[in-house]
């Protein structure tokens, strides 16, 4: 079974990213394929490497990065949503004259077409939001 | 599941049924605007697309939106452009319209008004449901 | 078809919309704050019981546990699943509708 995952909210304020993460992990454990995790709306905020949660709390973006590395996941932040919210990779920083980038390891920035493509490629698209 | 039989002669036959479901009012949150952006990009993929407005989502289609004093972009004219993107199946849920005292004349684009039962049937036939 | 709801029925109307649009035989999964809809002795219990005559209803166990809700507090007929069960339900159905 090929799942596509959509995350529509940022970390911590809403449970969406946590539920999406647990669902994704459970799907991988069952041997399913995750064709892509697409982050939209405030969901792009899951892809910053600059968050510093308290030590006794989960580190949401790091958790996604580690899962991506372990399972070769494709974590995509919507470019239009990311630009609005100040999430940039090296190319975007250069292109818009920003003095730094903040994208977390394992994430990449790309267009909305990646969401449509994932929904076409997957057997099932599951969305998490608020 | 969802076996797609390749049919080179008829690309439409390979298209997936994608339904966008809009349930939130414009301006108070960004969901409506960013949903519209997905619909416009999605149109390039030539899938079998439909757009449903229900609950507060029907307020997105209200005539006479004027956002000048808000200093926010009024994106409602873009709904009129959907037709040129070949996004032609626009539906509103009758129950949501009635609950909000709206009729089709209050809306800025022609839409098909369907009962919740009819929309539920359409939803059942979709391959993909995208919610905003 | 699988319907997920993630909102408390005491604050938002997502569950009402779901119940209005759900067809007989479709499956409902209550997650996050919607797990409160699965509890006994509430003003919406009757609504849930009515839905149970036409639809299977599941509730996400980890979300119950987090909110201090025990199996004995859950309406009879609602089944508890874990994240793996959520994945199974999603896999068994043609599509998934998330009522935010």
Coordinates of C-alpha atoms in Angstrom, one line a residue:
Chain A
X1 CA 0.0 0.0 0.0
X2 CA 1.3 3.4 -0.9
X3 CA 0.3 6.3 1.4
X4 CA 0.6 10.0 0.8
X5 CA 0.6 12.2 3.9
X6 CA -0.4 15.8 4.2
X7 CA 0.5 17.9 7.3
X8 CA -1.4 21.2 7.4
X9 CA -0.4 22.6 10.8
X10 CA 2.9 23.6 12.4
X11 CA 4.5 21.9 15.4
X12 CA 3.3 22.1 19.1
X13 CA 0.2 24.4 18.7
X14 CA -1.8 21.6 17.1
X15 CA -1.6 17.9 17.4
X16 CA -1.7 17.4 13.6
X17 CA 2.0 17.0 13.1
X18 CA 2.3 14.5 16.0
X19 CA -0.6 12.4 14.7
X20 CA 0.8 12.5 11.2
X21 CA 4.2 11.3 12.6
X22 CA 2.7 8.4 14.6
X23 CA 0.6 7.4 11.6
X24 CA 3.6 7.5 9.2
X25 CA 5.8 5.5 11.6
X26 CA 3.0 2.9 12.1
X27 CA 2.5 2.6 8.3
X28 CA 6.3 2.1 7.8
X29 CA 6.4 -0.5 10.6
X30 CA 3.6 -2.4 8.7
X31 CA 5.7 -2.4 5.6
X32 CA 3.7 0.2 3.7
X33 CA 5.4 2.8 1.4
X34 CA 5.1 6.5 2.1
X35 CA 5.3 8.2 -1.3
X36 CA 5.7 11.7 0.2
X37 CA 4.9 13.8 3.3
X38 CA 3.7 17.1 2.1
X39 CA 3.7 20.1 4.5
X40 CA 1.2 22.9 3.7
X41 CA -0.2 26.0 5.4
X42 CA 1.5 26.4 8.7
X43 CA 2.7 22.8 8.3
X44 CA 5.8 24.2 6.6
X45 CA 7.0 25.3 10.1
X46 CA 7.7 21.7 10.9
X47 CA 10.7 22.1 8.6
X48 CA 12.8 24.6 10.4
X49 CA 16.0 23.4 12.2
X50 CA 16.0 26.4 14.5
X51 CA 13.4 25.2 17.1
X52 CA 14.6 24.5 20.6
X53 CA 11.9 22.7 22.6
X54 CA 12.5 22.0 26.3
X55 CA 14.7 18.9 26.9
X56 CA 11.9 16.8 28.3
X57 CA 9.7 17.4 25.3
X58 CA 9.8 15.8 21.9
X59 CA 11.7 17.6 19.2
X60 CA 9.1 17.5 16.4
X61 CA 11.3 18.7 13.4
X62 CA 14.2 16.5 14.5
X63 CA 11.9 13.5 14.8
X64 CA 10.7 14.0 11.2
X65 CA 14.3 14.5 10.0
X66 CA 15.4 11.2 11.7
X67 CA 12.5 9.3 10.3
X68 CA 13.3 10.6 6.9
X69 CA 16.9 9.5 7.2
X70 CA 16.0 6.1 8.5
X71 CA 13.4 5.4 5.8
X72 CA 14.5 7.6 2.9
X73 CA 11.3 9.6 3.2
X74 CA 10.5 12.5 0.9
X75 CA 9.6 15.5 3.1
X76 CA 8.4 18.4 1.0
X77 CA 7.6 21.9 2.2
X78 CA 5.3 23.9 -0.1
X79 CA 7.4 26.7 -1.6
X80 CA 4.6 29.3 -1.6
X81 CA 3.6 28.5 2.0
X82 CA 7.2 28.4 3.1
X83 CA 8.1 31.8 1.5
X84 CA 5.2 33.4 3.4
X85 CA 6.3 31.9 6.7
X86 CA 10.1 32.4 6.4
X87 CA 11.2 28.8 5.9
X88 CA 14.1 28.9 3.4
X89 CA 16.7 26.5 2.0
X90 CA 20.1 27.6 0.6
X91 CA 18.8 28.2 -2.9
X92 CA 15.8 30.2 -1.7
X93 CA 18.0 32.3 0.6
X94 CA 20.3 33.1 -2.3
X95 CA 17.4 33.8 -4.6
X96 CA 15.7 36.3 -2.3
X97 CA 18.8 37.8 -0.7
X98 CA 18.3 36.4 2.8
X99 CA 21.3 36.2 5.1
X100 CA 20.6 32.7 6.3
X101 CA 18.6 29.5 5.7
X102 CA 16.7 27.5 8.3
X103 CA 15.6 24.3 6.6
X104 CA 16.0 21.1 8.7
X105 CA 17.9 18.1 7.3
X106 CA 15.8 15.7 5.2
X107 CA 13.3 18.4 4.1
X108 CA 13.2 20.0 0.7
X109 CA 11.2 22.9 -0.7
X110 CA 9.2 22.4 -3.8
X111 CA 6.0 23.4 -5.6
X112 CA 2.3 22.5 -4.9
X113 CA 2.5 20.2 -7.9
X114 CA 4.3 17.8 -5.5
X115 CA 1.1 17.5 -3.5
X116 CA -1.0 16.7 -6.6
X117 CA 1.6 14.3 -7.8
X118 CA 1.7 12.5 -4.5
X119 CA -2.1 12.3 -4.4
X120 CA -2.0 10.7 -7.9
X121 CA 0.9 8.3 -7.1
X122 CA -0.5 7.2 -3.7
X123 CA -3.2 4.5 -3.2
X124 CA -4.4 6.6 -0.3
X125 CA -3.9 10.2 0.7
X126 CA -4.3 11.0 4.5
X127 CA -4.5 14.6 5.7
X128 CA -3.7 15.9 9.2
X129 CA -4.7 19.4 10.1
X130 CA -6.9 21.5 12.3
Chain B
X1 CA -6.6 -0.9 -4.6
X2 CA -7.5 1.8 -7.2
X3 CA -6.1 -0.2 -10.1
X4 CA -5.5 2.1 -13.0
X5 CA -5.5 0.5 -16.4
X6 CA -3.2 2.3 -18.8
X7 CA -5.1 3.7 -21.7
X8 CA -2.9 5.7 -24.0
X9 CA -5.7 6.5 -26.4
X10 CA -7.8 8.2 -23.8
X11 CA -5.8 10.0 -21.1
X12 CA -9.1 11.0 -19.4
X13 CA -9.6 7.4 -18.5
X14 CA -6.4 7.4 -16.4
X15 CA -7.3 10.6 -14.6
X16 CA -7.9 10.4 -10.9
X17 CA -11.0 11.8 -9.3
X18 CA -9.8 14.6 -7.0
X19 CA -12.2 16.5 -4.8
X20 CA -11.3 19.7 -3.0
X21 CA -13.5 20.3 0.0
X22 CA -13.6 23.9 1.3
X23 CA -15.2 24.3 4.7
X24 CA -13.8 27.6 6.0
X25 CA -14.6 31.2 5.6
X26 CA -12.1 33.5 3.8
X27 CA -9.8 36.1 5.5
X28 CA -10.2 34.9 9.1
X29 CA -7.7 32.2 8.3
X30 CA -5.5 31.5 5.3
X31 CA -7.0 28.1 4.4
X32 CA -9.4 29.4 1.7
X33 CA -6.7 31.3 -0.2
X34 CA -4.2 28.5 0.0
X35 CA -6.8 26.0 -1.0
X36 CA -7.5 28.1 -4.2
X37 CA -3.8 28.0 -4.9
X38 CA -3.9 24.2 -4.8
X39 CA -6.9 24.1 -7.1
X40 CA -5.2 26.4 -9.7
X41 CA -1.9 24.4 -9.7
X42 CA -3.8 21.1 -9.6
X43 CA -5.7 22.1 -12.8
X44 CA -2.5 21.7 -14.8
X45 CA -2.4 17.9 -14.0
X46 CA -5.6 17.3 -16.0
X47 CA -7.3 15.1 -13.5
X48 CA -11.0 14.8 -12.9
X49 CA -11.5 17.6 -10.5
X50 CA -14.4 18.9 -8.5
X51 CA -14.6 21.6 -5.8
X52 CA -17.2 21.5 -3.0
X53 CA -18.1 24.3 -0.7
X54 CA -19.8 23.4 2.6
X55 CA -20.1 24.7 6.1
X56 CA -18.4 28.2 6.3
X57 CA -16.6 27.4 3.0
X58 CA -19.6 28.8 1.1
X59 CA -18.8 32.3 2.4
X60 CA -15.8 32.2 0.1
X61 CA -18.2 32.6 -2.8
X62 CA -20.2 35.5 -1.4
X63 CA -20.7 38.4 -3.8
X64 CA -19.4 42.0 -3.1
X65 CA -16.3 41.1 -1.1
X66 CA -14.2 44.2 -0.5
X67 CA -11.0 43.9 1.4
X68 CA -9.6 47.3 0.7
X69 CA -9.7 48.5 4.3
X70 CA -8.2 45.2 5.5
X71 CA -5.2 45.7 3.2
X72 CA -5.6 42.0 2.3
X73 CA -5.8 40.6 -1.2
X74 CA -9.4 40.0 -2.4
X75 CA -9.0 36.6 -4.0
X76 CA -12.7 36.1 -4.7
X77 CA -12.5 37.1 -8.4
X78 CA -10.2 34.1 -9.0
X79 CA -13.3 31.8 -8.5
X80 CA -14.7 33.3 -11.7
X81 CA -11.4 32.3 -13.5
X82 CA -11.7 28.7 -12.5
X83 CA -13.7 28.0 -15.6
X84 CA -10.7 29.0 -17.8
X85 CA -8.6 26.5 -15.9
X86 CA -11.3 23.9 -16.9
X87 CA -12.3 23.5 -13.3
X88 CA -16.0 23.4 -14.0
X89 CA -17.6 21.2 -11.3
X90 CA -18.4 23.6 -8.5
X91 CA -20.8 22.4 -5.8
X92 CA -22.3 23.9 -2.7
X93 CA -24.1 21.9 -0.1
X94 CA -27.8 22.9 0.2
X95 CA -27.9 22.3 4.0
X96 CA -25.0 24.7 4.6
X97 CA -26.5 27.3 2.3
X98 CA -29.9 27.2 4.1
X99 CA -28.2 27.3 7.6
X100 CA -26.5 30.5 6.5
X101 CA -29.5 32.1 4.8
X102 CA -27.8 32.1 1.4
X103 CA -29.1 31.3 -2.0
X104 CA -27.2 30.8 -5.3
X105 CA -28.0 34.5 -6.3
X106 CA -25.8 35.5 -3.4
X107 CA -22.8 33.8 -4.9
X108 CA -20.3 35.2 -7.4
X109 CA -20.1 32.1 -9.6
X110 CA -22.6 29.7 -11.0
X111 CA -22.6 26.5 -8.8
X112 CA -24.6 23.4 -8.6
X113 CA -26.5 23.1 -5.3
X114 CA -26.5 19.5 -4.0
X115 CA -28.0 17.9 -1.0
X116 CA -25.7 16.4 1.6
X117 CA -26.8 13.0 0.4
X118 CA -25.8 13.8 -3.1
X119 CA -22.4 15.2 -2.0
X120 CA -21.8 12.1 0.2
X121 CA -22.4 10.0 -2.9
X122 CA -19.9 12.0 -4.9
X123 CA -17.4 11.9 -2.1
X124 CA -17.6 8.1 -2.1
X125 CA -16.6 8.0 -5.7
X126 CA -13.4 10.0 -5.3
X127 CA -9.8 8.7 -5.3
X128 CA -8.5 11.7 -3.4
X129 CA -10.2 14.1 -1.0
X130 CA -8.3 17.3 -0.1
X131 CA -9.6 19.3 2.8
X132 CA -9.3 22.9 3.5
Chain C
X1 CA -14.8 5.2 3.0
X2 CA -13.0 6.2 6.2
X3 CA -14.0 9.5 7.9
X4 CA -11.7 10.9 10.6
X5 CA -12.8 13.7 13.0
X6 CA -10.4 15.5 15.2
X7 CA -12.5 18.2 16.9
X8 CA -14.3 18.1 20.3
X9 CA -18.0 18.0 19.5
X10 CA -18.5 20.5 22.4
X11 CA -16.6 23.2 20.6
X12 CA -16.8 22.6 16.9
X13 CA -19.4 21.3 14.4
X14 CA -17.0 18.9 12.5
X15 CA -18.7 15.8 14.0
X16 CA -22.1 17.1 13.0
X17 CA -20.9 17.7 9.4
X18 CA -19.3 14.3 9.3
X19 CA -22.6 12.6 10.5
X20 CA -24.5 14.6 7.9
X21 CA -22.3 13.5 5.1
X22 CA -21.5 9.9 6.2
X23 CA -23.1 7.2 4.2
X24 CA -24.4 3.9 5.7
X25 CA -21.6 1.5 6.0
X26 CA -18.8 4.0 6.0
X27 CA -16.5 4.0 9.0
X28 CA -15.7 6.8 11.4
X29 CA -12.5 7.2 13.4
X30 CA -12.4 9.7 16.3
X31 CA -8.9 11.1 16.9
X32 CA -7.3 13.9 18.9
X33 CA -10.0 16.1 20.6
X34 CA -12.8 14.2 18.9
X35 CA -12.2 11.3 21.3
X36 CA -14.4 13.2 23.8
X37 CA -17.3 12.3 21.5
X38 CA -16.8 8.7 22.3
X39 CA -17.6 9.1 26.1
X40 CA -20.7 8.1 27.9
X41 CA -23.3 10.4 29.6
X42 CA -22.7 13.5 27.4
X43 CA -25.3 15.6 25.5
X44 CA -24.1 14.0 22.2
X45 CA -24.2 10.4 23.3
X46 CA -27.6 9.9 21.7
X47 CA -26.2 11.2 18.4
X48 CA -23.3 8.8 18.5
X49 CA -25.6 5.8 19.4
X50 CA -27.8 6.7 16.4
X51 CA -24.7 6.7 14.2
X52 CA -23.6 3.4 15.6
X53 CA -26.7 1.7 14.1
X54 CA -25.5 2.6 10.6
X55 CA -21.7 3.0 10.9
X56 CA -18.8 1.4 12.7
X57 CA -17.1 3.9 14.9
X58 CA -13.6 3.6 16.2
X59 CA -11.6 5.8 18.6
X60 CA -7.8 6.3 18.8
X61 CA -6.6 4.7 22.0
X62 CA -3.4 6.8 22.5
X63 CA -5.6 9.9 22.4
X64 CA -8.0 8.4 25.0
X65 CA -5.1 7.6 27.2
X66 CA -3.5 11.0 26.9
X67 CA -6.8 12.6 28.0
X68 CA -7.4 10.3 31.0
X69 CA -10.3 8.4 29.4
X70 CA -10.6 4.7 30.1
X71 CA -12.4 2.0 28.2
X72 CA -15.1 1.9 30.8
X73 CA -16.0 5.5 30.0
X74 CA -16.5 4.7 26.3
X75 CA -19.9 4.2 24.7
X76 CA -20.5 0.5 24.1
X77 CA -20.0 -0.5 20.4
X78 CA -17.1 1.9 19.8
X79 CA -13.9 0.1 19.2
X80 CA -10.5 1.3 20.3
X81 CA -7.6 1.1 17.9
X82 CA -3.9 2.2 18.0
X83 CA -2.0 3.9 15.3
X84 CA -1.4 0.6 13.5
X85 CA -5.2 0.1 13.5
X86 CA -5.6 3.7 12.1
X87 CA -3.2 2.6 9.2
X88 CA -5.2 -0.6 8.6
X89 CA -8.5 1.4 8.5
X90 CA -7.0 3.8 6.0
X91 CA -5.7 1.0 3.9
X92 CA -9.0 -0.9 3.8
X93 CA -11.0 2.0 2.3
X94 CA -11.0 3.6 -1.1
X95 CA -10.4 7.1 0.4
X96 CA -10.1 9.0 3.6
X97 CA -12.0 12.1 4.5
X98 CA -10.5 14.3 7.3
X99 CA -13.1 16.5 8.9
X100 CA -11.0 19.3 10.5

